[in-house]
Amino acid sequence: MSRAMISSGRTSIQFFKFVVVGLSNTAIAYFIYFFLVYFGVHYLVASITSFAVSVLNAFFWNHRFVFKDETGGKRNVMHSLIKTYVSYAFTGIVVQNVLLFTFIDVLLLSKYIAPLLALFVTVPLNFFLNKRWAFRLAKSNKEGN
């Protein structure tokens, strides 16, 4: 089996795991968002709040389950945590809120449905950022990733 096929298979499995973790994380974030909006908090404040709570949860499971190093290499956990916050900040605050504004204020879609539609953009983008940047091993251990 070629290296490219093995790498492709590994990436597919990682993406599946990422989606599983993401679904549970999205449920947590959406519950927080829904709860806050229901009680009168502005949708952007609710979005940022749910983001802040959910990123730490996502980091834990992505580090332990999705992008787990199986080569014996070392990953700087604090670096990965910081990179995770940066990548999630980009997708979870910038991209997510631009999409929310567009869906809600421009296209007049439901503020309860808009975050779900945004997932079709943010999930693949976030996977790529996490795999290629936040959870990348140091260069000397990159072979197994």
Short mmCIF file of C-alpha atoms in Angstrom, two decimals:
data_model
loop_
_atom_site.label_atom_id
_atom_site.label_comp_id
_atom_site.label_asym_id
_atom_site.label_seq_id
_atom_site.Cartn_x
_atom_site.Cartn_y
_atom_site.Cartn_z
CA MET A 1 0.00 0.00 0.00
CA SER A 2 1.43 3.37 -0.95
CA ARG A 3 2.29 6.07 1.56
CA ALA A 4 -0.25 8.40 -0.04
CA MET A 5 -3.04 5.83 0.37
CA ILE A 6 -2.12 5.21 4.01
CA SER A 7 -1.99 8.95 4.66
CA SER A 8 -5.33 9.42 2.89
CA GLY A 9 -6.92 6.64 4.94
CA ARG A 10 -5.52 8.11 8.16
CA THR A 11 -6.89 11.53 7.20
CA SER A 12 -10.33 10.04 6.47
CA ILE A 13 -10.39 8.35 9.88
CA GLN A 14 -9.24 11.57 11.54
CA PHE A 15 -11.94 13.53 9.74
CA PHE A 16 -14.58 11.04 10.90
CA LYS A 17 -13.32 11.32 14.50
CA PHE A 18 -13.20 15.11 14.13
CA VAL A 19 -16.84 15.10 13.02
CA VAL A 20 -17.87 12.89 15.98
CA VAL A 21 -16.09 15.18 18.44
CA GLY A 22 -17.43 18.18 16.56
CA LEU A 23 -21.01 16.97 16.77
CA SER A 24 -20.84 16.67 20.55
CA ASN A 25 -19.00 19.97 20.82
CA THR A 26 -21.50 21.63 18.50
CA ALA A 27 -24.35 20.32 20.63
CA ILE A 28 -22.74 21.89 23.71
CA ALA A 29 -22.08 25.18 21.92
CA TYR A 30 -25.56 25.27 20.35
CA PHE A 31 -27.23 24.53 23.70
CA ILE A 32 -25.35 27.42 25.30
CA TYR A 33 -26.16 29.69 22.32
CA PHE A 34 -29.85 28.70 22.29
CA PHE A 35 -30.16 29.12 26.06
CA LEU A 36 -28.60 32.59 26.01
CA VAL A 37 -30.62 33.79 22.98
CA TYR A 38 -33.82 32.39 24.52
CA PHE A 39 -33.19 34.50 27.62
CA GLY A 40 -32.64 37.68 25.61
CA VAL A 41 -28.88 37.79 25.10
CA HIS A 42 -27.91 39.27 21.70
CA TYR A 43 -27.07 36.51 19.21
CA LEU A 44 -23.48 37.71 18.69
CA VAL A 45 -22.78 37.78 22.45
CA ALA A 46 -24.35 34.33 22.73
CA SER A 47 -22.20 33.08 19.86
CA ILE A 48 -18.96 34.37 21.38
CA THR A 49 -19.87 32.98 24.81
CA SER A 50 -20.69 29.54 23.46
CA PHE A 51 -17.45 29.65 21.48
CA ALA A 52 -15.36 30.39 24.58
CA VAL A 53 -16.86 27.48 26.51
CA SER A 54 -16.71 24.97 23.67
CA VAL A 55 -13.13 25.50 22.48
CA LEU A 56 -11.57 24.00 25.58
CA ASN A 57 -13.84 20.98 25.24
CA ALA A 58 -12.87 20.63 21.56
CA PHE A 59 -9.17 20.92 22.35
CA PHE A 60 -9.33 18.18 24.98
CA TRP A 61 -11.02 15.67 22.69
CA ASN A 62 -9.06 16.60 19.56
CA HIS A 63 -5.79 16.25 21.48
CA ARG A 64 -6.74 12.94 23.14
CA PHE A 65 -8.84 11.31 20.44
CA VAL A 66 -8.61 12.82 16.96
CA PHE A 67 -5.04 14.00 16.43
CA LYS A 68 -3.45 11.68 18.98
CA ASP A 69 0.21 11.09 18.21
CA GLU A 70 0.77 7.38 17.63
CA THR A 71 4.39 7.69 16.49
CA GLY A 72 5.91 8.38 19.89
CA GLY A 73 6.63 11.96 18.92
CA LYS A 74 6.25 14.85 21.28
CA ARG A 75 3.79 17.66 20.84
CA ASN A 76 3.94 20.86 22.85
CA VAL A 77 0.48 20.79 24.47
CA MET A 78 0.49 24.52 25.30
CA HIS A 79 1.43 25.39 21.71
CA SER A 80 -1.37 23.16 20.44
CA LEU A 81 -3.85 24.76 22.85
CA ILE A 82 -2.90 28.27 21.73
CA LYS A 83 -3.06 27.27 18.06
CA THR A 84 -6.43 25.62 18.68
CA TYR A 85 -7.82 28.83 20.16
CA VAL A 86 -6.44 30.80 17.19
CA SER A 87 -7.87 28.40 14.59
CA TYR A 88 -11.21 28.18 16.39
CA ALA A 89 -11.19 31.96 16.83
CA PHE A 90 -10.85 32.34 13.10
CA THR A 91 -13.57 29.84 12.24
CA GLY A 92 -15.70 30.18 15.38
CA ILE A 93 -15.71 33.93 15.78
CA VAL A 94 -14.70 35.54 12.49
CA VAL A 95 -16.14 33.18 9.88
CA GLN A 96 -19.07 32.02 12.04
CA ASN A 97 -20.19 35.55 12.92
CA VAL A 98 -19.77 36.89 9.37
CA LEU A 99 -21.98 34.01 8.24
CA LEU A 100 -24.46 34.63 11.09
CA PHE A 101 -24.71 38.31 10.19
CA THR A 102 -25.18 37.43 6.52
CA PHE A 103 -27.78 34.74 7.19
CA ILE A 104 -29.73 36.64 9.88
CA ASP A 105 -29.47 40.34 9.02
CA VAL A 106 -29.05 40.14 5.23
CA LEU A 107 -30.91 36.98 4.20
CA LEU A 108 -33.39 37.20 7.12
CA LEU A 109 -33.03 33.56 8.10
CA SER A 110 -33.90 32.29 11.57
CA LYS A 111 -31.31 33.05 14.24
CA TYR A 112 -31.82 29.47 15.45
CA ILE A 113 -31.13 27.88 12.04
CA ALA A 114 -28.28 30.16 10.92
CA PRO A 115 -25.59 28.62 13.18
CA LEU A 116 -26.42 25.18 11.83
CA LEU A 117 -26.03 26.34 8.22
CA ALA A 118 -22.69 27.96 9.01
CA LEU A 119 -21.32 24.54 10.02
CA PHE A 120 -21.09 23.54 6.36
CA VAL A 121 -18.32 26.12 5.98
CA THR A 122 -16.68 26.16 9.40
CA VAL A 123 -16.28 22.40 10.04
CA PRO A 124 -14.15 21.54 6.97
CA LEU A 125 -12.13 24.74 7.40
CA ASN A 126 -11.53 24.02 11.08
CA PHE A 127 -10.47 20.42 10.37
CA PHE A 128 -7.88 21.62 7.90
CA LEU A 129 -6.51 24.24 10.32
CA ASN A 130 -6.34 21.76 13.20
CA LYS A 131 -4.76 18.95 11.20
CA ARG A 132 -2.21 21.00 9.30
CA TRP A 133 -1.36 23.57 11.95
CA ALA A 134 -2.63 23.24 15.53
CA PHE A 135 -1.90 19.53 16.03
CA ARG A 136 1.04 19.17 13.65
CA LEU A 137 3.99 17.38 15.20
CA ALA A 138 7.43 18.92 15.36
CA LYS A 139 9.30 18.54 12.05
CA SER A 140 11.43 15.63 13.27
CA ASN A 141 8.26 13.64 14.06
CA LYS A 142 6.13 14.74 11.11
CA GLU A 143 6.33 11.39 9.29
CA GLY A 144 3.57 9.76 11.28
CA ASN A 145 1.06 12.57 10.85
#
